Amino acid sequence: MLYKNLNINEAGHLTFAGNDTTALAQEYGTPLMLLDEIAIRERCREYKNAMEDAFPEGSMPLYASKALSFKRIYEIMAEEKMGIDVVSSGELRTAVKAGFPMENAYFHGNAKTDEDIRFAMENGIGYFVCDNADEMEAIDREAEKRGIRQKILLRLSPGIDPHTHAKISTGKIDCKFGAVIENGQAERLILQALSCKNIDLRGYHCHIGSQIFDHAPFCEAAVMMLTFLAQIKEKHGFCAPVLNLGGGMGVPYTKDEPAIDYAENIRKIGVLVWDTCKELNIPVPVILMEPGRSIVADSGMTLYTVSSTKEIPGFKNYVSVDGGMTDNPRYTLYEAPYTVLSASRTAESADYPCTLAGRCCESGDLIQENVKLPAPKRGDLVAVLTTGAYNYAMASNYNRIPRPPIVMIGENGPYTAVRRETLDDLLEYDI
Ligand code: LLP
């Protein structure tokens, strides 16, 4: 929900999760990444309860931590009894440092190195989501060395186009992730897994895309995966006990995008899964899902201070702020929509059309175009909503700009979860 934790106080300042944003900016500086911890926990519970109701025992959401990875978030996920998906030794190391129970961690990726595999096993990773035959051999070798049987899921590519729902054949085959079902590659990978004595194949995984608003593509993927699961049972006698349907449920960034009822979507997928398994005469597998964006995006907000304004008559007005593509590269990369509000002058009418620009020496460094604010001046505070996912996670030090801090608003008020990078931090690796 776009405006769920926003309000305006008597001073005319925007409040976020009950806190005056101007006061937060004064205390912590800008750019400032804020996260509403209570809202994150509520969303975890919404997923968890809905999945427990809709699917067999053991079914659970795994937080896709590529959306936003830092120590505190893994502590919260552990407390909420969520699983996690990690995609690198870096995410894994952060989760280990947070004391996350590794048996509920799933290691993804299409290019895991031997060192990744060794490091993950050393830390007791629950599952690898194995992407290809080379990786499987490497997992088998490392597991043999350690005298263990490593649990894995196989990443399969069911070939669903989440935007059109059409089964476009190049889309089915041309993807760097997973083994293609259609051309027999997936079946060969399953037979390879079943023949590896140090590998315990537990099931299949698919992920059809991100920022999907409709539940229909998930249903389509579930039916395809269950049908394939039944075919493999019939042909080879292996009935996979686990099916991971990946992440991808959307989040509205502007009021033009629909709000999503995650619990209701899960309920609908649940009904279909039970019906399909009945038809196929297979036991209903444990279902896993991997929400990333929909766990953290709308719990986040970024505050910036206006540095300058520039009017180009006949063209447009630029309002430049003290952050940009270094803390939020999503407009630069995807022309992603965002809602931008004044945080310090909410009482005034927002009738000044402008482009919100970042501070990097790069003309494409824009945060949003076609924004309306109260005619801004240097020192004004501007809020960009819904920045919890794939902002900090994709931040960089381009132009040697330090990353902002992450300040969480918890039950007892605001606290720093990740401190602001300093200029000296930027020199940390220079010899
Ligand atoms: N599982 C797998 C295997 C994934 O690849 C992803 C996202 C997820 C789960 C989580 O998907 P979500 O629920 O967050 O949609 N940087 C892009 C998004 C890339 C998503 C990559 N994979 C963006 O900023 O929009």
XYZ file of C-alpha atoms and ligand atoms in Angstrom:
456
model
C 0.000 0.000 0.000
C 1.487 3.283 -1.147
C 0.586 5.653 1.655
C 0.010 3.203 4.499
C 2.591 4.575 6.935
C 2.534 8.235 5.883
C 0.914 11.219 7.535
C 1.290 14.966 7.952
C 1.865 16.560 11.376
C 0.974 20.007 12.778
C 4.281 21.427 11.544
C 3.244 20.498 7.986
C 5.988 17.863 7.819
C 5.576 14.435 6.338
C 5.683 11.664 8.934
C 6.854 8.126 8.223
C 5.757 5.323 10.559
C 4.839 8.007 13.104
C 8.138 9.927 12.886
C 8.681 13.469 11.600
C 10.844 13.098 8.474
C 12.376 16.569 8.961
C 13.517 15.584 12.442
C 14.884 12.277 11.119
C 16.776 14.104 8.367
C 18.239 16.499 10.938
C 19.346 13.661 13.179
C 20.695 11.225 10.580
C 21.451 13.464 7.578
C 20.464 12.916 3.940
C 20.270 10.979 1.709
C 18.565 8.765 4.236
C 17.065 5.341 3.703
C 14.236 4.640 6.130
C 12.600 1.275 6.746
C 9.423 0.556 8.666
C 10.319 -2.578 10.624
C 6.797 -3.213 11.848
C 5.404 -3.131 8.309
C 8.100 -5.593 7.151
C 7.163 -7.974 9.967
C 3.461 -7.642 9.133
C 4.111 -8.531 5.488
C 6.165 -11.582 6.537
C 3.249 -12.752 8.696
C 0.769 -12.152 5.901
C 2.787 -14.430 3.598
C 3.498 -16.996 6.292
C -0.087 -17.326 7.544
C -1.524 -17.408 4.027
C 0.934 -20.112 2.938
C 0.276 -22.204 6.037
C -3.452 -22.046 5.278
C -3.154 -22.666 1.545
C -0.530 -25.413 1.315
C 0.603 -28.585 3.135
C 2.591 -28.524 6.360
C 6.153 -27.304 5.957
C 5.220 -24.789 3.241
C 6.777 -21.383 3.871
C 7.949 -18.112 2.339
C 11.680 -17.583 1.804
C 12.712 -13.929 1.802
C 14.641 -13.256 -1.432
C 17.355 -11.237 0.223
C 18.776 -9.860 -3.043
C 16.007 -7.243 -2.635
C 17.743 -5.832 0.451
C 20.530 -7.585 2.297
C 22.028 -6.391 5.582
C 22.570 -8.041 8.944
C 19.484 -6.756 10.739
C 17.088 -7.939 8.033
C 18.268 -11.545 8.501
C 17.730 -11.245 12.275
C 14.180 -10.081 11.573
C 13.628 -12.951 9.110
C 14.883 -15.434 11.701
C 12.547 -13.968 14.348
C 9.628 -14.145 11.915
C 10.513 -17.777 11.120
C 10.947 -17.025 7.433
C 13.371 -18.919 5.230
C 15.787 -16.986 3.028
C 17.115 -17.130 -0.510
C 20.740 -16.029 -0.927
C 22.585 -15.610 -4.215
C 26.175 -15.091 -3.190
C 28.715 -15.864 -0.503
C 28.353 -12.214 0.529
C 24.642 -12.536 1.287
C 25.320 -15.877 2.955
C 28.094 -14.452 5.131
C 25.808 -11.599 6.209
C 23.062 -14.072 7.159
C 25.560 -16.216 9.092
C 26.786 -13.140 10.974
C 23.157 -12.386 11.881
C 22.815 -15.891 13.346
C 20.267 -16.963 10.745
C 19.492 -20.726 10.954
C 21.179 -22.000 7.815
C 18.947 -25.054 7.427
C 16.297 -22.617 6.127
C 18.635 -20.958 3.612
C 18.511 -21.687 -0.130
C 21.535 -20.819 -2.275
C 20.583 -19.604 -5.765
C 22.533 -18.517 -8.815
C 23.649 -19.703 -12.233
C 27.378 -19.268 -11.688
C 28.284 -20.502 -8.210
C 32.026 -20.924 -7.851
C 33.753 -23.860 -6.136
C 34.546 -21.429 -3.342
C 30.839 -20.464 -3.009
C 29.904 -24.135 -2.778
C 32.612 -24.892 -0.235
C 31.767 -21.836 1.873
C 28.040 -22.607 1.831
C 28.538 -26.234 2.911
C 31.000 -25.211 5.585
C 28.253 -22.970 6.973
C 25.621 -25.707 6.817
C 23.505 -24.340 3.957
C 20.104 -26.054 3.878
C 19.677 -26.329 0.120
C 21.381 -25.422 -3.100
C 19.009 -24.448 -5.861
C 21.131 -26.127 -8.499
C 21.058 -24.448 -11.877
C 23.017 -26.681 -14.243
C 25.010 -29.890 -14.747
C 28.429 -28.324 -14.062
C 27.258 -26.997 -10.735
C 25.756 -30.336 -9.812
C 29.081 -32.102 -10.365
C 30.812 -29.512 -8.202
C 28.230 -29.909 -5.408
C 28.539 -33.690 -5.591
C 32.359 -33.512 -5.341
C 32.315 -31.143 -2.359
C 29.630 -33.167 -0.567
C 31.689 -36.343 -1.093
C 34.760 -34.683 0.433
C 32.689 -33.789 3.470
C 30.960 -37.140 3.688
C 27.472 -35.609 3.492
C 24.417 -35.902 1.260
C 23.608 -32.371 0.167
C 19.957 -31.422 -0.290
C 19.174 -29.602 -3.512
C 16.291 -28.292 -5.578
C 16.665 -28.021 -9.337
C 16.025 -24.718 -11.039
C 13.794 -25.391 -14.013
C 12.563 -23.079 -16.693
C 8.879 -23.608 -17.427
C 8.829 -20.917 -20.124
C 6.089 -18.645 -18.873
C 5.980 -15.071 -20.087
C 4.545 -13.278 -17.070
C 3.521 -10.167 -18.990
C 1.641 -11.656 -21.865
C 0.997 -15.159 -20.520
C 1.883 -16.309 -24.047
C 4.121 -19.290 -24.441
C 6.718 -17.647 -26.634
C 9.135 -20.358 -27.630
C 12.316 -18.245 -27.538
C 11.313 -17.137 -24.066
C 11.114 -20.770 -23.053
C 14.559 -21.675 -24.233
C 16.562 -18.466 -24.205
C 17.197 -17.783 -20.528
C 20.432 -18.037 -18.579
C 18.686 -19.588 -15.578
C 17.690 -23.169 -15.061
C 17.110 -26.250 -17.164
C 14.514 -26.056 -19.874
C 11.580 -28.439 -19.447
C 10.454 -28.338 -23.040
C 13.592 -29.703 -24.712
C 14.395 -32.504 -22.254
C 17.253 -30.688 -20.508
C 15.357 -30.638 -17.199
C 14.705 -34.368 -17.341
C 18.399 -35.076 -17.987
C 19.382 -32.907 -15.012
C 16.965 -34.833 -12.785
C 18.452 -38.160 -13.863
C 21.934 -36.798 -13.204
C 20.868 -35.691 -9.696
C 19.284 -39.055 -8.941
C 22.503 -40.810 -9.928
C 24.768 -38.669 -7.694
C 25.283 -40.524 -4.443
C 26.122 -37.373 -2.479
C 23.095 -35.433 -3.655
C 19.635 -35.583 -2.138
C 17.206 -34.223 -4.743
C 14.226 -32.761 -2.870
C 12.326 -31.009 -5.649
C 12.051 -28.316 -8.269
C 12.148 -24.545 -8.456
C 10.959 -21.974 -10.949
C 10.884 -18.180 -10.951
C 8.920 -16.553 -13.729
C 9.813 -12.898 -13.214
C 9.411 -9.874 -10.993
C 6.853 -7.087 -10.444
C 3.929 -9.260 -11.594
C 0.514 -7.937 -10.571
C -1.738 -10.746 -11.745
C -1.943 -14.137 -10.015
C -2.626 -15.944 -13.313
C 1.028 -16.413 -14.446
C 1.849 -17.989 -11.061
C -1.077 -20.363 -11.500
C 0.090 -21.225 -14.995
C 3.625 -21.905 -13.725
C 2.306 -24.041 -10.852
C 0.257 -26.211 -13.221
C 3.203 -26.658 -15.602
C 5.567 -27.592 -12.786
C 3.090 -30.032 -11.191
C 2.369 -31.634 -14.556
C 6.096 -32.096 -15.116
C 6.524 -33.432 -11.566
C 3.808 -36.023 -12.293
C 5.421 -36.980 -15.626
C 8.773 -37.622 -13.953
C 7.043 -39.702 -11.274
C 5.317 -41.736 -13.962
C 8.431 -42.190 -16.086
C 11.200 -42.526 -13.500
C 9.419 -43.196 -10.204
C 10.740 -40.023 -8.536
C 7.955 -38.004 -6.887
C 9.434 -34.674 -5.762
C 8.256 -33.697 -2.281
C 9.010 -29.951 -2.658
C 8.013 -27.324 -5.225
C 9.368 -23.772 -5.031
C 7.355 -21.281 -7.095
C 9.856 -18.424 -6.786
C 9.116 -14.769 -6.133
C 7.729 -11.960 -8.219
C 4.495 -10.601 -6.767
C 4.269 -6.912 -7.610
C 4.215 -3.756 -5.540
C 2.519 -0.471 -6.523
C 5.008 2.393 -6.839
C 2.421 4.968 -7.922
C -1.295 5.325 -7.422
C -1.835 4.181 -11.021
C -0.599 0.703 -10.159
C -3.005 -1.706 -8.425
C -2.655 -2.680 -4.773
C -2.160 -6.407 -4.338
C -3.822 -8.705 -1.825
C -0.944 -11.160 -1.313
C -2.918 -13.477 0.967
C -5.746 -13.704 -1.551
C -3.306 -14.454 -4.404
C -1.746 -17.233 -2.329
C -5.184 -18.634 -1.522
C -6.054 -18.768 -5.231
C -2.761 -20.485 -6.096
C -3.420 -22.913 -3.212
C -6.839 -23.941 -4.515
C -5.355 -24.586 -7.939
C -2.412 -26.570 -6.559
C -4.700 -28.932 -4.583
C -7.081 -29.377 -7.564
C -4.234 -30.014 -9.999
C -2.557 -32.574 -7.737
C -5.862 -34.377 -7.357
C -6.312 -34.500 -11.114
C -2.735 -35.687 -11.625
C -3.060 -38.164 -8.782
C 0.069 -37.009 -6.953
C 0.533 -35.967 -3.315
C 0.514 -32.179 -2.851
C 4.162 -31.117 -2.459
C 5.429 -28.727 0.176
C 5.223 -25.316 -1.505
C 7.866 -22.617 -1.117
C 7.721 -19.043 -2.424
C 10.459 -16.425 -2.601
C 9.075 -12.921 -2.210
C 11.696 -10.177 -2.158
C 10.230 -6.904 -3.399
C 6.824 -7.462 -1.795
C 8.429 -8.009 1.635
C 10.423 -4.771 1.794
C 9.621 -2.331 -1.050
C 6.679 -0.445 0.424
C 8.280 -0.351 3.873
C 11.055 1.856 2.541
C 11.411 5.579 1.887
C 14.378 7.704 0.847
C 14.801 11.305 1.970
C 16.891 13.756 -0.028
C 17.791 17.408 0.399
C 17.341 19.712 -2.589
C 20.678 21.147 -3.750
C 19.538 23.275 -6.677
C 16.796 24.037 -9.145
C 17.247 24.951 -12.775
C 14.567 26.133 -15.194
C 15.071 25.648 -18.922
C 12.264 27.661 -20.524
C 10.482 25.711 -23.235
C 11.894 22.450 -21.895
C 11.718 21.502 -18.269
C 12.696 22.259 -14.704
C 15.381 20.266 -12.961
C 15.433 19.804 -9.192
C 18.715 18.248 -8.132
C 19.180 16.441 -4.834
C 22.051 15.082 -2.758
C 21.635 11.438 -3.877
C 20.609 9.712 -7.086
C 21.587 6.669 -9.149
C 24.169 5.728 -6.525
C 21.427 4.970 -3.986
C 18.571 4.307 -6.430
C 19.614 3.266 -9.949
C 16.158 1.997 -10.923
C 15.018 4.954 -13.031
C 18.348 5.033 -14.829
C 18.196 1.283 -15.455
C 14.498 0.603 -15.996
C 12.723 3.984 -16.090
C 11.012 2.650 -12.992
C 8.133 4.778 -11.697
C 8.254 6.312 -8.210
C 6.052 8.619 -6.191
C 7.857 11.759 -5.051
C 6.489 14.066 -2.342
C 7.652 17.132 -0.509
C 8.536 16.125 3.042
C 9.116 19.567 4.550
C 6.420 21.722 2.880
C 3.387 19.483 2.610
C 0.894 22.292 3.264
C 1.829 24.040 0.007
C 0.318 23.003 -3.268
C 2.448 20.688 -5.356
C 2.124 22.494 -8.670
C 5.722 22.880 -9.852
C 6.444 20.344 -12.614
C 9.991 19.068 -12.572
C 12.478 16.284 -13.133
C 14.097 15.041 -9.958
C 17.793 14.645 -10.779
C 20.634 12.985 -8.905
C 24.070 14.388 -8.191
C 26.207 12.153 -10.403
C 28.150 13.483 -13.354
C 25.957 11.612 -15.772
C 22.953 13.121 -17.550
C 20.965 9.887 -17.193
C 21.180 10.140 -13.411
C 17.519 10.925 -12.799
C 15.331 9.676 -9.988
C 12.032 10.517 -11.639
C 10.573 12.676 -14.399
C 7.203 14.476 -14.520
C 7.124 15.068 -10.788
C 5.109 17.822 -9.108
C 6.374 19.508 -5.954
C 5.745 22.807 -4.161
C 8.215 25.133 -6.020
C 11.374 23.729 -4.417
C 14.315 25.653 -3.035
C 17.717 24.630 -1.764
C 17.408 22.889 1.592
C 13.903 21.477 1.041
C 13.368 17.871 1.975
C 11.980 15.498 -0.654
C 10.688 11.958 -0.066
C 10.763 9.133 -2.607
C 8.358 6.360 -1.614
C 8.592 2.580 -1.955
C 12.374 2.401 -2.049
C 12.826 -0.630 0.219
C 13.630 -3.150 -2.533
C 16.480 -3.086 -5.068
C 17.630 0.402 -4.045
C 20.215 0.026 -1.282
C 20.838 -3.499 -2.601
C 21.876 -2.044 -5.966
C 23.628 1.040 -4.607
C 27.146 1.886 -5.743
C 29.986 4.270 -5.029
C 29.995 5.746 -8.531
C 31.644 9.171 -8.457
C 33.015 8.089 -5.050
C 29.744 8.915 -3.380
C 29.257 7.184 -0.011
C 26.168 5.014 0.500
C 23.451 6.342 2.824
C 22.657 4.725 6.167
C 19.666 2.464 6.769
C 17.587 3.725 9.672
C 14.878 1.365 10.846
C 11.740 2.539 12.598
C 11.097 -0.187 15.153
C 8.756 -0.672 18.094
C 10.916 1.615 20.231
C 11.505 4.252 17.582
C 14.276 4.848 15.044
C 17.679 3.167 15.154
C 20.619 2.858 12.777
C 20.894 -0.618 11.269
C 23.578 0.268 8.699
C 25.711 3.360 9.282
C 26.434 5.942 6.639
C 29.616 5.285 4.659
C 32.317 7.847 5.320
C 34.738 9.368 2.851
C 37.480 7.336 4.513
C 35.476 4.126 4.016
C 35.854 4.818 0.310
C 39.626 4.593 0.692
C 39.467 1.346 2.673
C 40.705 -0.853 -0.208
C 43.245 1.510 -1.695
C 46.748 0.255 -0.970
N 13.638 -15.794 -6.580
C 14.487 -15.701 -7.617
C 15.120 -16.913 -8.126
C 14.748 -14.453 -8.207
O 15.573 -14.376 -9.238
C 14.129 -13.290 -7.681
C 14.418 -11.978 -8.250
C 13.258 -13.433 -6.582
C 13.038 -14.695 -6.064
C 12.574 -12.270 -5.943
O 11.687 -11.648 -6.816
P 10.754 -10.455 -6.278
O 9.735 -11.058 -5.321
O 11.615 -9.487 -5.581
O 10.127 -9.895 -7.487
N 16.612 -5.449 -9.882
C 15.278 -5.641 -10.397
C 14.635 -6.904 -9.864
C 15.452 -8.155 -10.161
C 14.804 -9.402 -9.610
C 15.752 -10.541 -9.704
N 15.258 -11.775 -9.179
C 14.432 -4.412 -10.043
O 14.968 -3.495 -9.434
O 13.265 -4.336 -10.389
